[in-house]
Coordinates of C-alpha atoms in Angstrom, one line a residue:
X1 CA 86.4 23.7 104.7
X2 CA 83.6 25.8 103.8
X3 CA 84.3 29.8 103.1
X4 CA 82.1 30.6 105.9
X5 CA 84.0 28.6 108.4
X6 CA 87.4 29.7 106.5
X7 CA 86.6 33.5 106.9
X8 CA 85.6 33.2 111.2
X9 CA 88.4 31.5 111.9
X10 CA 90.8 35.1 110.0
X11 CA 88.2 36.9 111.4
X12 CA 88.3 35.8 115.9
X13 CA 91.9 36.8 115.0
X14 CA 91.5 40.3 114.3
X15 CA 91.6 42.5 117.1
X16 CA 88.3 44.9 116.8
X17 CA 84.8 45.5 119.1
X18 CA 83.4 41.8 117.4
X19 CA 86.8 40.8 119.3
X20 CA 86.8 42.1 123.0
X21 CA 84.6 40.0 124.0
X22 CA 81.7 43.7 125.1
X23 CA 79.2 41.7 127.0
X24 CA 75.3 43.5 126.2
X25 CA 74.7 42.5 129.0
X26 CA 77.4 44.6 130.7
X27 CA 76.4 47.1 129.1
X28 CA 73.8 50.1 129.4
X29 CA 72.8 50.5 125.5
X30 CA 71.1 53.9 124.9
X31 CA 73.8 55.4 127.7
X32 CA 76.3 54.4 125.1
X33 CA 74.4 55.7 122.4
X34 CA 73.9 59.0 124.0
X35 CA 77.5 59.6 124.7
X36 CA 78.7 58.6 121.5
X37 CA 75.8 60.6 120.2
X38 CA 77.0 63.7 122.5
X39 CA 80.4 63.5 121.4
X40 CA 79.4 63.7 117.8
X41 CA 77.5 66.2 118.4
X42 CA 80.3 68.6 120.2
X43 CA 83.5 66.6 118.5
X44 CA 83.6 69.2 115.2
X45 CA 86.6 69.0 112.5
X46 CA 88.3 65.5 110.9
X47 CA 90.3 64.6 114.6
X48 CA 90.7 60.4 115.7
X49 CA 87.9 60.6 119.2
X50 CA 85.7 61.9 116.3
X51 CA 86.9 58.6 113.8
X52 CA 87.0 56.8 117.1
X53 CA 83.5 57.4 117.8
X54 CA 82.3 56.7 114.9
X55 CA 83.3 53.3 115.3
X56 CA 82.3 51.9 118.4
X57 CA 78.7 53.7 117.5
X58 CA 78.7 50.9 114.5
X59 CA 79.1 48.4 116.6
X60 CA 75.8 49.6 119.2
X61 CA 74.2 50.4 116.2
X62 CA 75.0 46.3 114.9
X63 CA 74.2 45.2 118.8
X64 CA 70.8 47.8 118.8
X65 CA 69.9 45.8 115.3
X66 CA 70.6 48.2 113.1
X67 CA 72.7 46.3 110.7
X68 CA 72.8 49.5 107.5
X69 CA 73.3 51.9 110.2
X70 CA 76.6 50.5 111.7
X71 CA 77.8 49.4 108.1
X72 CA 77.2 53.7 107.3
X73 CA 78.9 54.5 110.4
X74 CA 81.6 52.7 110.2
X75 CA 82.1 54.1 106.4
X76 CA 82.5 57.7 107.6
X77 CA 85.2 56.8 110.6
X78 CA 87.1 55.4 107.6
X79 CA 86.7 58.6 106.0
X80 CA 87.2 60.4 109.1
X81 CA 90.6 57.9 109.1
X82 CA 92.0 58.4 106.5
X83 CA 91.7 62.5 105.8
X84 CA 93.4 63.0 109.4
X85 CA 96.2 60.3 107.8
X86 CA 96.0 60.5 104.4
X87 CA 96.5 56.9 103.4
X88 CA 93.9 53.8 103.4
X89 CA 96.4 51.6 105.0
X90 CA 97.3 53.7 108.5
X91 CA 97.1 51.8 111.7
X92 CA 94.2 53.6 112.9
X93 CA 92.3 51.8 110.8
X94 CA 92.9 48.2 112.4
X95 CA 90.2 48.6 114.8
X96 CA 87.6 50.0 112.2
X97 CA 88.8 47.8 109.2
X98 CA 88.1 44.6 111.5
X99 CA 85.0 46.2 112.8
X100 CA 83.7 46.2 108.8
X101 CA 85.0 42.7 107.8
X102 CA 82.5 41.4 110.6
X103 CA 79.5 43.1 110.0
X104 CA 79.6 42.4 106.3
X105 CA 80.3 38.6 107.4
X106 CA 77.3 39.0 109.1
X107 CA 75.4 40.5 106.2
X108 CA 76.8 37.8 104.3
X109 CA 79.0 40.1 102.1
X110 CA 80.9 38.0 102.1
X111 CA 83.4 38.7 99.3
X112 CA 82.9 42.5 101.3
X113 CA 84.5 40.8 104.3
X114 CA 87.0 39.6 103.0
X115 CA 88.4 42.9 101.3
X116 CA 88.9 44.2 104.1
X117 CA 90.9 41.5 106.0
X118 CA 93.3 42.1 102.7
X119 CA 93.4 45.9 103.6
X120 CA 93.9 44.6 107.3
X121 CA 96.9 41.8 105.7
X122 CA 98.3 45.2 103.9
X123 CA 99.1 47.4 106.9
X124 CA 99.8 43.7 109.3
X125 CA 103.0 43.3 106.5
X126 CA 103.3 47.1 106.4
X127 CA 104.5 46.7 110.0
X128 CA 105.7 43.7 110.5
X129 CA 102.8 44.1 114.0
X130 CA 101.1 42.2 115.6
X131 CA 97.6 44.2 116.2
X132 CA 97.7 43.3 119.9
X133 CA 100.9 44.7 120.7
X134 CA 99.4 48.2 118.8
X135 CA 99.5 51.5 121.0
X136 CA 96.6 52.7 118.1
X137 CA 94.6 49.4 118.3
X138 CA 95.3 49.2 122.2
X139 CA 94.7 53.0 123.2
X140 CA 91.0 52.1 121.4
X141 CA 90.6 49.2 122.9
X142 CA 91.3 50.8 126.1
X143 CA 88.3 54.0 125.0
X144 CA 86.2 51.2 124.4
X145 CA 86.7 50.3 127.4
X146 CA 85.9 53.1 129.3
X147 CA 82.9 54.1 127.2
X148 CA 81.1 50.8 127.9
X149 CA 80.7 49.9 131.2
X150 CA 82.4 50.4 134.7
X151 CA 82.8 46.4 134.3
X152 CA 85.9 47.0 132.3
X153 CA 87.5 50.2 133.5
X154 CA 90.8 47.5 135.3
X155 CA 90.8 46.8 131.7
X156 CA 90.6 49.5 130.3
X157 CA 93.7 50.7 132.5
X158 CA 95.6 47.6 131.7
X159 CA 95.4 48.5 127.3
X160 CA 96.5 52.1 128.1
X161 CA 99.4 51.0 130.5
X162 CA 100.1 48.5 127.7
X163 CA 100.1 51.0 124.8
X164 CA 102.5 53.4 127.4
X165 CA 104.8 50.4 127.0
X166 CA 105.2 50.2 123.9
X167 CA 104.5 54.0 123.4
X168 CA 105.6 56.1 126.6
X169 CA 105.1 59.4 124.5
X170 CA 101.9 59.0 123.2
X171 CA 99.8 61.3 124.7
X172 CA 96.2 59.5 124.2
X173 CA 97.1 56.5 125.8
X174 CA 98.4 58.9 128.1
X175 CA 95.1 60.7 128.6
X176 CA 93.5 58.1 129.0
X177 CA 95.3 56.2 131.0
X178 CA 95.4 58.9 133.7
X179 CA 91.2 58.0 133.3
X180 CA 91.4 55.2 133.8
X181 CA 93.7 55.3 137.3
X182 CA 91.4 58.8 138.2
X183 CA 88.5 56.2 138.2
X184 CA 89.8 52.8 140.5
X185 CA 92.4 54.0 142.7
X186 CA 90.4 54.6 145.9
X187 CA 92.3 54.7 149.3
X188 CA 95.4 53.0 150.4
X189 CA 97.5 56.5 148.8
X190 CA 98.5 59.5 149.9
X191 CA 99.0 62.9 148.0
X192 CA 102.9 62.1 147.5
X193 CA 102.8 58.3 145.9
X194 CA 99.1 58.7 144.8
X195 CA 98.8 56.5 141.0
X196 CA 96.2 59.0 139.2
X197 CA 97.9 62.1 140.1
X198 CA 101.1 61.7 138.6
X199 CA 99.6 60.3 135.4
X200 CA 97.0 63.2 135.7
X201 CA 100.3 65.6 135.7
X202 CA 102.2 63.5 133.5
X203 CA 98.8 64.0 130.6
X204 CA 98.2 67.4 131.7
X205 CA 101.8 68.2 130.4
X206 CA 101.9 67.0 126.5
X207 CA 98.3 68.1 126.8
X208 CA 98.4 71.5 128.2
X209 CA 94.9 72.3 126.1
X210 CA 93.2 69.7 127.5
X211 CA 91.1 71.7 130.0
X212 CA 89.2 68.4 131.5
X213 CA 91.9 66.8 132.3
X214 CA 92.6 70.1 134.6
X215 CA 89.1 69.6 137.5
X216 CA 89.9 65.9 137.2
X217 CA 93.5 67.6 138.7
X218 CA 91.3 69.2 140.5
X219 CA 88.6 67.1 141.7
X220 CA 91.9 64.4 143.0
X221 CA 93.3 66.8 144.9
X222 CA 90.2 67.7 147.3
X223 CA 90.8 64.6 148.2
X224 CA 94.6 65.5 149.8
X225 CA 92.6 68.9 151.1
X226 CA 95.4 70.7 148.4
X227 CA 92.6 73.7 148.0
X228 CA 94.6 76.4 146.5
X229 CA 96.9 74.0 143.9
X230 CA 92.9 72.8 143.5
X231 CA 91.3 76.2 143.0
X232 CA 94.1 77.1 140.4
X233 CA 93.6 74.6 137.9
X234 CA 89.0 74.7 138.3
X235 CA 90.0 78.5 137.5
X236 CA 91.4 77.9 134.2
X237 CA 89.7 75.7 132.8
X238 CA 86.8 77.4 133.9
X239 CA 89.2 80.6 132.7
X240 CA 89.8 78.8 129.2
X241 CA 86.8 76.2 128.1
X242 CA 84.4 78.1 129.9
X243 CA 81.0 76.1 127.5
X244 CA 82.8 73.0 127.3
X245 CA 80.6 70.2 128.1
X246 CA 82.4 68.2 130.1
X247 CA 84.8 71.5 132.1
X248 CA 81.4 72.4 133.7
X249 CA 79.5 69.4 134.2
X250 CA 82.8 68.9 136.4
X251 CA 82.7 72.2 137.4
X252 CA 79.7 71.9 138.8
X253 CA 81.0 68.2 141.1
X254 CA 84.1 69.7 142.2
X255 CA 82.2 72.8 143.5
X256 CA 79.7 69.9 145.3
X257 CA 82.1 68.9 146.7
X258 CA 83.1 71.3 148.2
X259 CA 79.9 72.6 149.7
X260 CA 79.9 75.2 146.9
X261 CA 75.7 74.3 145.7
X262 CA 75.3 77.6 144.9
X263 CA 78.2 77.6 142.6
X264 CA 77.2 74.8 140.8
X265 CA 73.9 74.0 140.5
X266 CA 74.1 77.5 138.1
X267 CA 77.4 75.2 136.2
X268 CA 75.0 72.2 136.3
X269 CA 72.0 73.0 135.0
X270 CA 73.9 75.2 132.1
X271 CA 75.9 71.7 131.1
X272 CA 72.5 69.9 131.0
X273 CA 71.1 72.6 128.2
X274 CA 73.9 71.6 126.4
X275 CA 73.3 67.4 127.0
X276 CA 69.6 66.9 128.9
X277 CA 69.4 63.4 128.6
X278 CA 73.2 63.0 130.9
X279 CA 72.1 61.4 133.8
X280 CA 76.0 61.9 135.5
X281 CA 74.6 65.7 135.4
X282 CA 71.0 65.4 136.5
X283 CA 72.2 63.1 139.2
X284 CA 74.9 66.0 140.2
X285 CA 72.1 68.3 140.0
X286 CA 69.9 66.2 142.8
X287 CA 72.6 65.7 144.6
X288 CA 72.9 69.1 145.5
X289 CA 69.8 69.6 146.0
X290 CA 70.4 67.7 149.2
X291 CA 73.2 69.5 150.5
X292 CA 70.4 72.8 150.1
X293 CA 67.8 70.3 151.3
X294 CA 70.2 68.7 154.4
X295 CA 71.4 73.0 155.0
X296 CA 67.3 73.9 155.7
X297 CA 66.7 70.6 158.1
X298 CA 69.5 72.0 159.9
X299 CA 69.2 75.7 160.7
X300 CA 65.5 74.2 163.0
X301 CA 62.1 76.1 162.9
X302 CA 60.8 72.6 160.1
X303 CA 57.5 73.8 160.1
X304 CA 58.0 77.0 159.1
X305 CA 60.6 75.4 156.4
X306 CA 58.1 73.3 155.6
X307 CA 56.7 74.0 151.9
X308 CA 61.0 75.2 150.8
X309 CA 62.7 71.6 151.8
X310 CA 59.3 69.8 150.2
X311 CA 60.0 71.7 146.8
X312 CA 64.0 71.2 146.7
X313 CA 63.2 67.3 147.2
X314 CA 60.1 67.6 144.0
X315 CA 63.1 69.0 142.8
X316 CA 65.4 65.9 144.1
X317 CA 63.0 63.6 142.8
X318 CA 62.3 64.8 139.0
X319 CA 65.9 64.9 138.7
X320 CA 66.8 61.1 140.1
X321 CA 64.1 60.3 137.5
X322 CA 65.6 61.7 135.0
X323 CA 68.8 60.5 136.0
X324 CA 67.6 56.9 136.2
X325 CA 65.5 56.6 133.0
X326 CA 68.4 58.2 131.4
X327 CA 70.7 55.4 132.7
X328 CA 68.6 52.1 133.8
X329 CA 70.5 50.6 136.4
X330 CA 71.9 53.0 138.1
X331 CA 71.7 51.9 141.6
X332 CA 72.2 54.4 143.6
X333 CA 70.1 56.9 141.7
X334 CA 67.5 54.2 142.1
X335 CA 68.6 54.3 145.5
X336 CA 68.0 57.5 147.1
X337 CA 64.9 57.9 144.5
X338 CA 63.6 55.4 146.4
X339 CA 64.1 56.9 149.9
X340 CA 62.9 60.5 148.8
X341 CA 59.7 59.1 147.5
X342 CA 60.5 57.8 151.0
X343 CA 60.5 60.9 152.8
X344 CA 57.4 63.0 150.2
X345 CA 56.5 60.4 152.0
X346 CA 55.1 58.3 149.7
X347 CA 55.9 55.4 151.2
X348 CA 54.4 52.2 149.0
X349 CA 55.6 53.6 145.7
X350 CA 59.4 53.9 148.0
X351 CA 58.5 50.2 148.9
X352 CA 58.3 49.6 144.9
X353 CA 60.8 51.2 144.2
X354 CA 63.4 49.0 146.3
X355 CA 61.7 46.1 145.8
X356 CA 62.8 47.2 142.0
X357 CA 66.2 48.2 142.9
X358 CA 66.9 45.0 144.4
X359 CA 65.8 42.9 142.2
X360 CA 68.2 44.8 139.9
X361 CA 71.5 44.9 142.2
X362 CA 70.8 40.7 142.8
X363 CA 70.3 40.3 138.5
X364 CA 74.1 42.6 137.9
X365 CA 75.5 41.1 140.9
X366 CA 76.8 45.4 141.2
X367 CA 76.1 47.5 144.1
X368 CA 74.3 45.1 146.4
X369 CA 75.4 46.7 149.9
X370 CA 74.5 51.5 148.5
X371 CA 70.4 49.4 148.0
X372 CA 71.0 48.1 151.0
X373 CA 72.3 51.5 152.8
X374 CA 69.0 53.1 151.2
X375 CA 66.3 50.2 152.5
X376 CA 68.3 50.3 155.8
X377 CA 67.9 54.5 156.4
X378 CA 64.3 55.2 154.7
X379 CA 63.3 51.8 157.8
X380 CA 65.3 54.0 160.5
X381 CA 64.4 57.8 159.4
X382 CA 61.0 56.4 157.3
X383 CA 59.5 54.4 158.6
X384 CA 60.9 53.9 162.3
X385 CA 61.4 51.2 162.3
X386 CA 64.8 49.7 163.9
X387 CA 65.1 46.6 164.0
X388 CA 64.8 46.3 159.9
X389 CA 67.6 49.6 159.9
X390 CA 69.9 47.1 161.8
X391 CA 69.6 43.9 159.6
X392 CA 70.1 45.7 156.1
X393 CA 72.9 48.6 157.8
X394 CA 74.5 45.3 159.3
X395 CA 73.9 43.6 155.6
X396 CA 75.3 46.3 154.0
X397 CA 79.0 46.8 156.3
X398 CA 79.6 42.2 155.8
X399 CA 79.2 43.3 151.5
X400 CA 81.3 46.7 150.9
X401 CA 83.9 46.7 153.5
X402 CA 85.4 50.3 153.5
X403 CA 82.9 52.4 151.2
X404 CA 81.6 55.3 151.9
X405 CA 77.9 53.5 152.7
X406 CA 80.2 51.0 155.0
X407 CA 81.3 54.2 157.3
X408 CA 78.2 56.0 157.2
X409 CA 75.9 52.1 158.0
X410 CA 79.3 51.8 160.9
X411 CA 78.2 55.4 162.1
X412 CA 74.3 54.7 162.5
X413 CA 75.0 51.4 163.8
X414 CA 77.6 52.7 166.5
X415 CA 74.4 56.0 166.8
X416 CA 71.8 53.5 167.5
X417 CA 73.9 51.4 170.2
X418 CA 75.0 53.7 172.2
X419 CA 71.4 55.5 172.1
X420 CA 69.9 52.5 173.8
X421 CA 72.1 52.0 175.8
X422 CA 71.9 55.4 177.5
X423 CA 68.1 54.3 178.3
X424 CA 69.6 50.9 179.2
X425 CA 72.7 50.2 180.0
X426 CA 71.4 46.5 180.4
X427 CA 70.3 46.5 177.1
X428 CA 72.1 43.0 176.0
X429 CA 71.7 43.5 172.0
X430 CA 73.0 46.9 171.4
X431 CA 76.5 45.9 173.8
X432 CA 75.8 43.1 170.5
X433 CA 75.6 45.5 167.5
X434 CA 78.7 47.4 168.6
X435 CA 80.0 44.0 168.9
X436 CA 79.7 43.0 165.4
X437 CA 81.4 47.6 164.5
X438 CA 83.3 46.3 166.4
X439 CA 84.7 42.2 164.1
X440 CA 83.6 44.1 160.9
X441 CA 86.3 46.8 162.0
X442 CA 89.4 44.0 162.3
X443 CA 88.9 44.8 166.2
X444 CA 88.5 41.1 168.1
X445 CA 89.5 42.6 172.0
X446 CA 87.1 45.2 171.5
X447 CA 84.5 43.0 170.2
X448 CA 84.4 40.0 172.6
X449 CA 84.6 43.1 175.6
X450 CA 81.4 43.9 173.6
X451 CA 79.8 40.5 173.2
X452 CA 81.0 39.4 176.1
X453 CA 79.0 42.1 177.8
X454 CA 75.7 41.6 175.5
X455 CA 75.4 37.5 176.9
X456 CA 75.5 38.6 180.2
X457 CA 72.5 40.5 180.0
X458 CA 71.2 37.8 176.9
X459 CA 70.9 34.0 176.1
X460 CA 71.3 34.5 172.3
X461 CA 73.8 31.3 169.9
X462 CA 73.8 34.1 167.1
X463 CA 75.8 35.5 169.8
X464 CA 77.7 33.3 171.5
X465 CA 78.9 31.5 167.8
X466 CA 80.5 35.1 167.4
X467 CA 82.2 34.9 170.3
X468 CA 83.4 31.4 170.3
X469 CA 84.4 32.4 166.2
X470 CA 86.1 35.6 167.6
X471 CA 88.5 33.5 170.5
X472 CA 89.1 30.4 168.6
X473 CA 90.2 33.5 165.7
X474 CA 93.2 35.1 168.0
X475 CA 94.4 31.9 169.9
X476 CA 97.2 31.1 166.8
X477 CA 98.4 35.4 167.5
X478 CA 98.4 34.3 171.7
X479 CA 100.2 31.1 171.1
X480 CA 103.6 33.1 168.6
X481 CA 103.1 35.5 171.3
X482 CA 104.5 32.6 173.7

């Protein structure tokens, strides 16, 4: 076997960015690059987080084709790790040395590649542990998954969980696991049994100076209406870290979620001064201005407020444009931007953006339900086309049960159906919409009743098929009951 093949066999056994199945198609490289460069700008001193960021940045540079830059970043990472631990063969260097071995292999520097493989063998012999079972490696792997793509959040969670099984008091794994849970835990939990709340408390106990964790806990407490404790946490975090960019942006989101946009906007604007390319902050500001727009419209007297509403809408469009510029494939922001062009009204631009967003969502196989929801809103509110609105609300319901867009689609369809029935008590299509809603919610008996009523006023093969399917689905339960 020739030298190159021998090296490649050894390289595939390493634990590093090159072997973690980080698919280029899954990663928004400009967004990740932005995030890492921001971290390097804001973090100071000689710490492991900085060393880890340089190692990750090197892999991004490699994917972009800048091998020399990647090499320089990896050498900086090595230097930082050695300064942290004052030794050349510490466990924290496993990932960076692995990256260096791979990068030198790609640059045809086979002798250098072999030297890093030798360093890794020395570390392995020194600690007598497989790299895949080293908490420091699992931690770095978890942080990489969190940083690189939403599609990898579950993998990040598993890495941190495994790391904590090996070293329960590892502060970085505790922090990473808390953040991974925060990003992946949805419905089905209560305040008392939420794994996210439990883990955030544990992580804060181990990292009492981490004010970002406190704000994340406050945001999660909002979900369970624990307002007093949440407010105390936010106040404490702001007093201790008033200029920390991540504290500002998450407190801004916290205040927006509380409906306090006049407290949120100044904080987010201040955070934006430090991180002008942050799609997260631009998106949060757009959402704040949306609340201000809705508040104005709810006051009535639309003619008097028309100019002010348009100014706010322009602000929303600006921030959504920035969010979608800095993060390609930001489906929610793209959809919302299209809807606001429709409101402007710039119908042709809105249609163009919606078609681009549908295509992006299909290509990425991501958030198609979101695009359907916003397109339904556009058809209903901007084009007054109820039929297409109904079609796309239904698509949203089929694609992602339980999401916030699913709930809003349910409410919109219910309002449409009930409004039509008030106008005409014999509107078969309206009863069929209610039947569809009950069916999607699992309320089969109510769905049967609605479809039967619909068929009493209108002949429709689709309604009849739905009715037959529903009746068949409840037969086993009836038989069991008898």
